Coordinates of C-alpha atoms and ligand atoms in Angstrom, one line a residue:
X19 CA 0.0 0.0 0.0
X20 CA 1.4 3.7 -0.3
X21 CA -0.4 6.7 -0.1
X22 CA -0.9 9.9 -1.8
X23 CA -3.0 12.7 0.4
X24 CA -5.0 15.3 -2.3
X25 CA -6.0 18.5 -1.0
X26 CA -9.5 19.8 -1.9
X27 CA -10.9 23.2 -0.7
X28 CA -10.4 22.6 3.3
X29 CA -10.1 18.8 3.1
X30 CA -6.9 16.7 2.6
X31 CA -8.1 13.0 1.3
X32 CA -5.8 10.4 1.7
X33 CA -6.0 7.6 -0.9
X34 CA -4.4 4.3 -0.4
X35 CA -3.5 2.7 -3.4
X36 CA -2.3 -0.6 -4.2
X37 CA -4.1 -1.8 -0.7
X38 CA -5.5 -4.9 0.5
X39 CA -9.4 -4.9 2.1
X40 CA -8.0 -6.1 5.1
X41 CA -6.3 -3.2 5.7
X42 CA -9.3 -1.2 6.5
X43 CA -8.9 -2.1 10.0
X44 CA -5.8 -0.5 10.8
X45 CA -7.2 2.5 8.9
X46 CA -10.2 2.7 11.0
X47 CA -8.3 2.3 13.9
X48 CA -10.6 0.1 15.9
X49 CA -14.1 2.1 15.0
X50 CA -17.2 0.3 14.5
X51 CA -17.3 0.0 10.9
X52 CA -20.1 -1.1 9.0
X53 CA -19.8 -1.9 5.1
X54 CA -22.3 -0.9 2.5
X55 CA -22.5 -2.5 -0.8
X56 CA -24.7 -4.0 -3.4
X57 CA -25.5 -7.4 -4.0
X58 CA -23.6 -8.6 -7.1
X59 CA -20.3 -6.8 -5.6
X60 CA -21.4 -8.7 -2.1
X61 CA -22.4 -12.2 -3.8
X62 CA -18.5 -12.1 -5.1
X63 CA -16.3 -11.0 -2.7
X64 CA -18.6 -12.0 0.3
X65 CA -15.0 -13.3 1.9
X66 CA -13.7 -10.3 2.2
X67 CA -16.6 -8.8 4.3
X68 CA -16.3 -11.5 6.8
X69 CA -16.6 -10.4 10.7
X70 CA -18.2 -7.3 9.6
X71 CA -21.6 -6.0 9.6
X72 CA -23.0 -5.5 6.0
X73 CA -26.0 -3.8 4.1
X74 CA -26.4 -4.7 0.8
X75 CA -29.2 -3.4 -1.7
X76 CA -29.9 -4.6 -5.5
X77 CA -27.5 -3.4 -8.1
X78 CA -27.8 -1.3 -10.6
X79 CA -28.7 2.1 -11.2
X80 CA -32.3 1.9 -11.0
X81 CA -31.7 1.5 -7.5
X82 CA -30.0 4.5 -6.8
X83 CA -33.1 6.1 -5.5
X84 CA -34.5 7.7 -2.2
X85 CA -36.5 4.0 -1.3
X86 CA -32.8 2.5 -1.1
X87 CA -31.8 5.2 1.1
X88 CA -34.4 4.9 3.7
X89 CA -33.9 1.1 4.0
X90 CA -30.4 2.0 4.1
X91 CA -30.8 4.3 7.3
X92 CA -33.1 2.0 8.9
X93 CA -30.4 -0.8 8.6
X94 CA -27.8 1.5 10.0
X95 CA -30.6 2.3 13.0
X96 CA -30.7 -1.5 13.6
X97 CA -26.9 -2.1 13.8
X98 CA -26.7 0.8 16.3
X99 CA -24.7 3.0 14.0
X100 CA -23.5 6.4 16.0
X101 CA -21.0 9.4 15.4
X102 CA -18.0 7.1 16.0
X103 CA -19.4 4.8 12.6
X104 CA -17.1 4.6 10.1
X105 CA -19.4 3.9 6.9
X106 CA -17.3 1.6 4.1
X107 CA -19.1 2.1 0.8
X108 CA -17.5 -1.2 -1.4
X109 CA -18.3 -1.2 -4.9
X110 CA -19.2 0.2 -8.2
X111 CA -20.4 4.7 -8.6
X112 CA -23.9 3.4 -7.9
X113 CA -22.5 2.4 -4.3
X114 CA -20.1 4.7 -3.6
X115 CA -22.2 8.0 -4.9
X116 CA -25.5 6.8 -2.2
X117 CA -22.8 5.5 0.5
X118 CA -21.5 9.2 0.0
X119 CA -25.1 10.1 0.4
X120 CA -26.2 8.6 3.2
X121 CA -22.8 9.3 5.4
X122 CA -23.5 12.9 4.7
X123 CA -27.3 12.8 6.3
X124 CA -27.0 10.3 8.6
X125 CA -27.2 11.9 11.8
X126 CA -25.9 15.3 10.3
X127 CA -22.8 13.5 9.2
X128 CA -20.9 10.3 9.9
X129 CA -17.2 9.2 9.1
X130 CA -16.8 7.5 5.3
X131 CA -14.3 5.6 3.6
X132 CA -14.9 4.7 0.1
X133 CA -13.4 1.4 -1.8
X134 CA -14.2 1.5 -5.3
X135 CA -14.4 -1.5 -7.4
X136 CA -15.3 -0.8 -10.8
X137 CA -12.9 0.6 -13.4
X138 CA -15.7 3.8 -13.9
X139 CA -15.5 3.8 -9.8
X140 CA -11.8 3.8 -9.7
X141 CA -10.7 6.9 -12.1
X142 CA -13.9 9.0 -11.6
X143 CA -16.8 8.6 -9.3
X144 CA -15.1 8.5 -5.5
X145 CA -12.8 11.4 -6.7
X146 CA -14.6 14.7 -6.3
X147 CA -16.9 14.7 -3.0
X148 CA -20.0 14.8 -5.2
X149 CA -22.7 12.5 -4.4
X150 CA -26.4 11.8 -4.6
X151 CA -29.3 9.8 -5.9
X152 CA -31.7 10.0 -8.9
X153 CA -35.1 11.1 -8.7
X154 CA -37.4 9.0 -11.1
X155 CA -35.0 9.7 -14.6
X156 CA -33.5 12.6 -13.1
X157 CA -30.1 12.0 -12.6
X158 CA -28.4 13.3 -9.7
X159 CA -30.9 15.6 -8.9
X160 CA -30.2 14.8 -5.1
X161 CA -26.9 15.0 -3.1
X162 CA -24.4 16.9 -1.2
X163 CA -20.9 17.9 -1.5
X164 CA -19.0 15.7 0.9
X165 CA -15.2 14.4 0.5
X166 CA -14.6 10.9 2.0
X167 CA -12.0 10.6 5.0
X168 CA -10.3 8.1 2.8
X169 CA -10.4 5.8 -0.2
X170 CA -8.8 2.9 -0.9
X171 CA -7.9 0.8 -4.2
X172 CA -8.1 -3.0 -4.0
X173 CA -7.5 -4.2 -7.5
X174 CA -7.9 -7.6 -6.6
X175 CA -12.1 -6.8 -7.0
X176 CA -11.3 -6.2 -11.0
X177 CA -10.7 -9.9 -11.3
X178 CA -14.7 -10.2 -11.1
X179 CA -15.5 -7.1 -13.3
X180 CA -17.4 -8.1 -16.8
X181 CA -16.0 -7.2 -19.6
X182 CA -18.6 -4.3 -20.4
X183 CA -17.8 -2.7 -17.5
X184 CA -14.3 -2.5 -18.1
X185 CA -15.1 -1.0 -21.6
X186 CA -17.6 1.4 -19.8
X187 CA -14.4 3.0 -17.2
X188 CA -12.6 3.0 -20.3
X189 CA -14.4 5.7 -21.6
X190 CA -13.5 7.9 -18.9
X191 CA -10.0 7.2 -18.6
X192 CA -9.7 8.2 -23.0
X193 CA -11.7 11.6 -21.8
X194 CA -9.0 12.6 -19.0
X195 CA -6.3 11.7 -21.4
X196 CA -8.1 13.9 -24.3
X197 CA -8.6 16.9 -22.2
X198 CA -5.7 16.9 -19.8
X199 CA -2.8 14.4 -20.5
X200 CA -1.3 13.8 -23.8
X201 CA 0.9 11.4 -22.0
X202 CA -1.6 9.4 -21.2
X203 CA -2.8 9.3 -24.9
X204 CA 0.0 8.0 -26.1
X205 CA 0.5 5.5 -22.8
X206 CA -3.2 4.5 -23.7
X207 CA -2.5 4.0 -27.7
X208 CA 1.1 1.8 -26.8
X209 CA -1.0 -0.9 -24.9
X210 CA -4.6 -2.5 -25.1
X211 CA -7.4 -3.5 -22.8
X212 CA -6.1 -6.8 -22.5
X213 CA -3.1 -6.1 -21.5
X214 CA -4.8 -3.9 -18.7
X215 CA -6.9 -6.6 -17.6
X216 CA -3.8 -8.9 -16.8
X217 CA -0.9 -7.0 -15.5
X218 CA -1.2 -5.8 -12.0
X219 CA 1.5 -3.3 -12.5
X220 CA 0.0 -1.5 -15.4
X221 CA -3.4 -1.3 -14.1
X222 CA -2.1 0.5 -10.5
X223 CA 0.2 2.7 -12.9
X224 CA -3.1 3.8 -14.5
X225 CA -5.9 4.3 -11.9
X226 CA -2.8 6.5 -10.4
X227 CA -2.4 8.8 -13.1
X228 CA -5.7 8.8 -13.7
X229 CA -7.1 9.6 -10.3
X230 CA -4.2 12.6 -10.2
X231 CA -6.4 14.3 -13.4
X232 CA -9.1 13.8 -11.7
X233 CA -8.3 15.3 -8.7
X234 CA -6.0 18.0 -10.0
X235 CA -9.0 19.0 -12.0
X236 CA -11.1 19.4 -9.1
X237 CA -8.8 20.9 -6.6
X238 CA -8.7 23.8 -8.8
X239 CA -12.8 23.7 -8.8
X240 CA -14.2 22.3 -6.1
X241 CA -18.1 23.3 -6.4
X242 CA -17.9 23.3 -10.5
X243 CA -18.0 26.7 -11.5
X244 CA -14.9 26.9 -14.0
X245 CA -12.4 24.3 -14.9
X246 CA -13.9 21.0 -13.5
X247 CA -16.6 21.4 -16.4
X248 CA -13.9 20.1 -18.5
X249 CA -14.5 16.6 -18.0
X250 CA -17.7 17.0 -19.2
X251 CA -16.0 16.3 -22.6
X252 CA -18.3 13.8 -24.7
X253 CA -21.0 14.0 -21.9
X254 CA -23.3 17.0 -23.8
X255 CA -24.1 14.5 -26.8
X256 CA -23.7 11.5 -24.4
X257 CA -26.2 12.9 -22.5
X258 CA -28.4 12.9 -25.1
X259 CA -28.5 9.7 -27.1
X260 CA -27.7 7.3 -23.7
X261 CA -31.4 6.6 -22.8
X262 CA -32.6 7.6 -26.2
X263 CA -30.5 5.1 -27.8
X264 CA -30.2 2.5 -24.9
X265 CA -26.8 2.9 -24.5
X266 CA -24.0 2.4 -21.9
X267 CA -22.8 5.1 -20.5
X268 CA -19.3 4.8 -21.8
X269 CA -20.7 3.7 -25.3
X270 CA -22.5 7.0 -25.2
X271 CA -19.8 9.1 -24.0
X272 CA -17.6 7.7 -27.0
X273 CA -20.0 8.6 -29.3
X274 CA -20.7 11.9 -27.9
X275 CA -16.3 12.5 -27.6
X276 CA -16.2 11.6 -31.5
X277 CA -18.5 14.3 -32.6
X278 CA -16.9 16.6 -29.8
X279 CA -13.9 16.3 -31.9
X280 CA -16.1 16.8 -35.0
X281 CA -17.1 19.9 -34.0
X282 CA -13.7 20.8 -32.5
X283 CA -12.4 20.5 -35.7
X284 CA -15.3 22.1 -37.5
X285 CA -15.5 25.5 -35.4
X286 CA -12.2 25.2 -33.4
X287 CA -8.6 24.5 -34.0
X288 CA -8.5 20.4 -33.7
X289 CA -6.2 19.3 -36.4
X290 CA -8.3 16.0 -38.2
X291 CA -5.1 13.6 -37.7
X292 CA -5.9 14.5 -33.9
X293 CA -9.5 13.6 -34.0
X294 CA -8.7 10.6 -36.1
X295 CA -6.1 9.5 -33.5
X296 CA -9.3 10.0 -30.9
X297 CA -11.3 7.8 -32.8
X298 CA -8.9 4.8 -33.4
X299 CA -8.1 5.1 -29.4
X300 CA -12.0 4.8 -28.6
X301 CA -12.0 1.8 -31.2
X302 CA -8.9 -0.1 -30.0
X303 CA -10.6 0.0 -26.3
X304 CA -14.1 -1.2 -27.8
X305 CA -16.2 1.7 -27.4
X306 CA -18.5 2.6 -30.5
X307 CA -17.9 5.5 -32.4
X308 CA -20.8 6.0 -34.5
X309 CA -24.3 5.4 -34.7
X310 CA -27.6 5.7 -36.8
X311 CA -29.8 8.3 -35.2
X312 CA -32.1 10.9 -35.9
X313 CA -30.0 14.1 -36.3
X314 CA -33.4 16.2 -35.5
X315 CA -34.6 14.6 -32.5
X316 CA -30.9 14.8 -31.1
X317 CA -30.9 18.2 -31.5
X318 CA -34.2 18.8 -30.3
X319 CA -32.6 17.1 -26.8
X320 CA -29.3 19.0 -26.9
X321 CA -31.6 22.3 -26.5
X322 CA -33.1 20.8 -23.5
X323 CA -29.3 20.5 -21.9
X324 CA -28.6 21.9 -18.9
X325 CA -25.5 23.9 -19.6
X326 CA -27.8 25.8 -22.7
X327 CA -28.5 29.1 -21.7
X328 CA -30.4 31.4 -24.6
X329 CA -29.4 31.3 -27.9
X330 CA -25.7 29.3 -27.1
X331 CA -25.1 25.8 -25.2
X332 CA -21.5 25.1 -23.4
X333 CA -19.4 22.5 -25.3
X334 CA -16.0 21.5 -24.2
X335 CA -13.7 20.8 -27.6
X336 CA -10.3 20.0 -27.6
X337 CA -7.9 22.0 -29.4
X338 CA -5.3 19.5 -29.7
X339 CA -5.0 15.9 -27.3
X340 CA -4.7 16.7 -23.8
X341 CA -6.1 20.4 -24.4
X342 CA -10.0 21.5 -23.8
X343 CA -11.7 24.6 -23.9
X344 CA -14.8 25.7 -22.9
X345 CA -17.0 27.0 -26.1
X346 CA -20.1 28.6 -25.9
X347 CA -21.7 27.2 -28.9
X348 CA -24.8 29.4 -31.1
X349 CA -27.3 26.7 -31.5
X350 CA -28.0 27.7 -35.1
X351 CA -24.3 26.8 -35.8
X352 CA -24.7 23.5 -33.9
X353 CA -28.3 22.7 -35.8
X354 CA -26.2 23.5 -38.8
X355 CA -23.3 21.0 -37.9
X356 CA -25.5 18.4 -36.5
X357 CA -26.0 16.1 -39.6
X358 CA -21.9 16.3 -40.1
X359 CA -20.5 15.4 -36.6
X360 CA -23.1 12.8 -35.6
Ligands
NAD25 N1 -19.9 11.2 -7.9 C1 -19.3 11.3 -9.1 O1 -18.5 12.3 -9.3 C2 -19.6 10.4 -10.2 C3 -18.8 10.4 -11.4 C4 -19.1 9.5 -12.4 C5 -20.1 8.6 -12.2 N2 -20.9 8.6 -11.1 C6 -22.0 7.7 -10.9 O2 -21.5 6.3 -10.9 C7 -22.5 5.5 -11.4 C8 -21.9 4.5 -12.4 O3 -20.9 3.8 -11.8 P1 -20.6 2.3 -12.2 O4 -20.4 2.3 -13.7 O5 -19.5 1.8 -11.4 O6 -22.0 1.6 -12.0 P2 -22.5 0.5 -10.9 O7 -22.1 0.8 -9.5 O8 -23.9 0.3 -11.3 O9 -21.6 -0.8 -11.3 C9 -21.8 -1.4 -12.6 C10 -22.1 -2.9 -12.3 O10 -20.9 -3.5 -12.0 C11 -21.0 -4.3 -10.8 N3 -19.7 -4.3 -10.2 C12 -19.0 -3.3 -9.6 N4 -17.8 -3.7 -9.2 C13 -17.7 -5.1 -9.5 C14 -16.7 -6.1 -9.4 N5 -15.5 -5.8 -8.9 N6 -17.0 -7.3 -9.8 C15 -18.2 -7.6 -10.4 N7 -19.2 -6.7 -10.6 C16 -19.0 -5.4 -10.2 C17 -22.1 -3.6 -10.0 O11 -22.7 -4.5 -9.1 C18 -23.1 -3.2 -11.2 O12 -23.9 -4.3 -11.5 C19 -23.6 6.3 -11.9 O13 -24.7 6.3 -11.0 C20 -23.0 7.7 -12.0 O14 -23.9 8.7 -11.8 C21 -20.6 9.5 -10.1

């Protein structure tokens, strides 16, 4: 295990990398600790748990609602759970983002450690302090702004991850390198999932760099008023094909980072042997990068995005690999683009 303390706003987080479960003990230093996680991530790696108390709900994201929450707190009411709990969220964003939750309103606050176990888990959502539930279809309408008081990376839970969900973090990991690290690009386009999948090593050398994006990205913007809007990159038009389409999340990011760089190079200053390198990358790590759709209806959801205001709508482009801006996009120019970078 080492350890790498990040500094956000008024809160240093330390994260333990390279750990072992186990060592949650020692970190806790003899709190009651009681472990939250879902079922599938439970049914797996149920050994691990053993000797604790645990409350598991039914993966997935359509679970990541307010009824989960409730049972949750009555759980933690039934194992006595006080100030001095340590809350240990195990598992994929869907676990960590309510454990997150729930250790924020539980009696005004109690102490939180998260161990992320999904690639998508890893590299994005336990860095940040943003966390929440969905209301109905509304995504995220519900949370708080709460970092962890530590998180720790056990890659031994990958060795159960499917296959899609490894193409799903994937996704993520290309955006970081895109908009911050050309570095990683080309670290990314010398190797292959496979590869990833089977050597400790490279794996831990590549959550690493990718949770010090992450986290240097948010350290400079906290509450998401500049900067961190950045890694929005692909998520405008991912947004708006994902349910549409049925798509994964990282299938729809992929999608939506291809015709980022359409538009990039449209509009902006993204040379096309950059966007062609983006495209091969997303390919190689078998994420799609195009799709049939209806260029009106997408458009007609794209001017219901949040980040439109009047007559423009805020698109981060790159304006070469490891570079984004922030573009405030006419919407007639983007209806007149549509057909070409979808
Ligand atoms: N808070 C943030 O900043 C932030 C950022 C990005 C995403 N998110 C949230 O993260 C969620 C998506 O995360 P996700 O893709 O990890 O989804 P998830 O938690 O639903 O996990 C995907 C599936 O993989 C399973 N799984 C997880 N780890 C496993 C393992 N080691 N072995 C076998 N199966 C395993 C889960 O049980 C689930 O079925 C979304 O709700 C999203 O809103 C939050």
């Amino acid at each position: 295990m080492h350890t790498i303390e990040y500094q956000f706003s008024d809160k240093k987080v330390p994260v333990h990398f390279d750990a072992v479960f186990n060592e949650i003990y020692q970190l806790t230093a003899g709190a009651k600790l009681i472990i939250l996680t879902d079922d599938q991530v439970f049914g797996l790696h149920a050994e691990k748990f053993s000797g604790y108390p645990v409350i598991s709900f039914v993966a997935g994201e359509a679970n990541k609602q307010q009824a989960t929450v409730n049972n949750i707190i009555d759980e933690l009411i039934k194992h006595e759970a006080d100030r001095n709990t340590f809350l240990i969220a195990v598992g994929g964003g869907v676990v960590t983002d309510i454990g997150g939750y729930v250790a924020a309103i539980y009696m005004r606050g109690i102490r939180l450690a998260l161990v992320p176990t999904s690639i998508l888990a890893m590299v994005d959502a336990t860095i940040g302090g943003k966390n929440g539930i969905d209301v109905g279809l509304l995504k995220n309408l519900v949370g708080t702004f709460r970092q962890p008081d530590f998180i720790l990376y056990d890659y031994s839970f990958l060795s159960t991850l499917p296959f899609d969900q490894w193409v799903n973090g994937f996704a993520e990991i290309i955006k970081h390198a895109c908009v911050r690290d050309a570095k990683l690009f080309a670290f990314l386009e010398q190797h292959n999932l496979h590869e990833f999948q089977n050597d400790h090593h490279l794996i831990s050398e590549l959550i690493e760099k990718n949770v010090n994006i992450k986290s240097s990205v948010v350290a400079a913007d906290v509450y998401e008023k500049g900067e961190r809007k950045i890694l929005n990159f692909g998520h405008t038009i991912g947004h708006a094909i994902e349910n549409t389409y049925h798509l994964s999340h990282g299938q729809a990011v992929s999608i939506g980072m291809v015709a980022a760089c359409n538009l990039s190079e449209q509009i902006g200053e993204l040379h096309f042997e950059e966007a062609r390198r983006v495209v091969s990358l997303l390919a190689k790590y078998h994420l799609s990068v195009d799709i049939e759709t209806d260029h009106e209806q997408v458009f007609e959801i794209l001017k219901m995005d949040k980040k439109r205001s009047a007559d423009t709508i805020d698109f981060i482009l790159l304006s070469e690999i490891g570079r984004a801006t922030i573009q405030s996009v006419p919407l007639d120019t983007l209806q007149k683009h549509i057909k070409e970078i979808m």
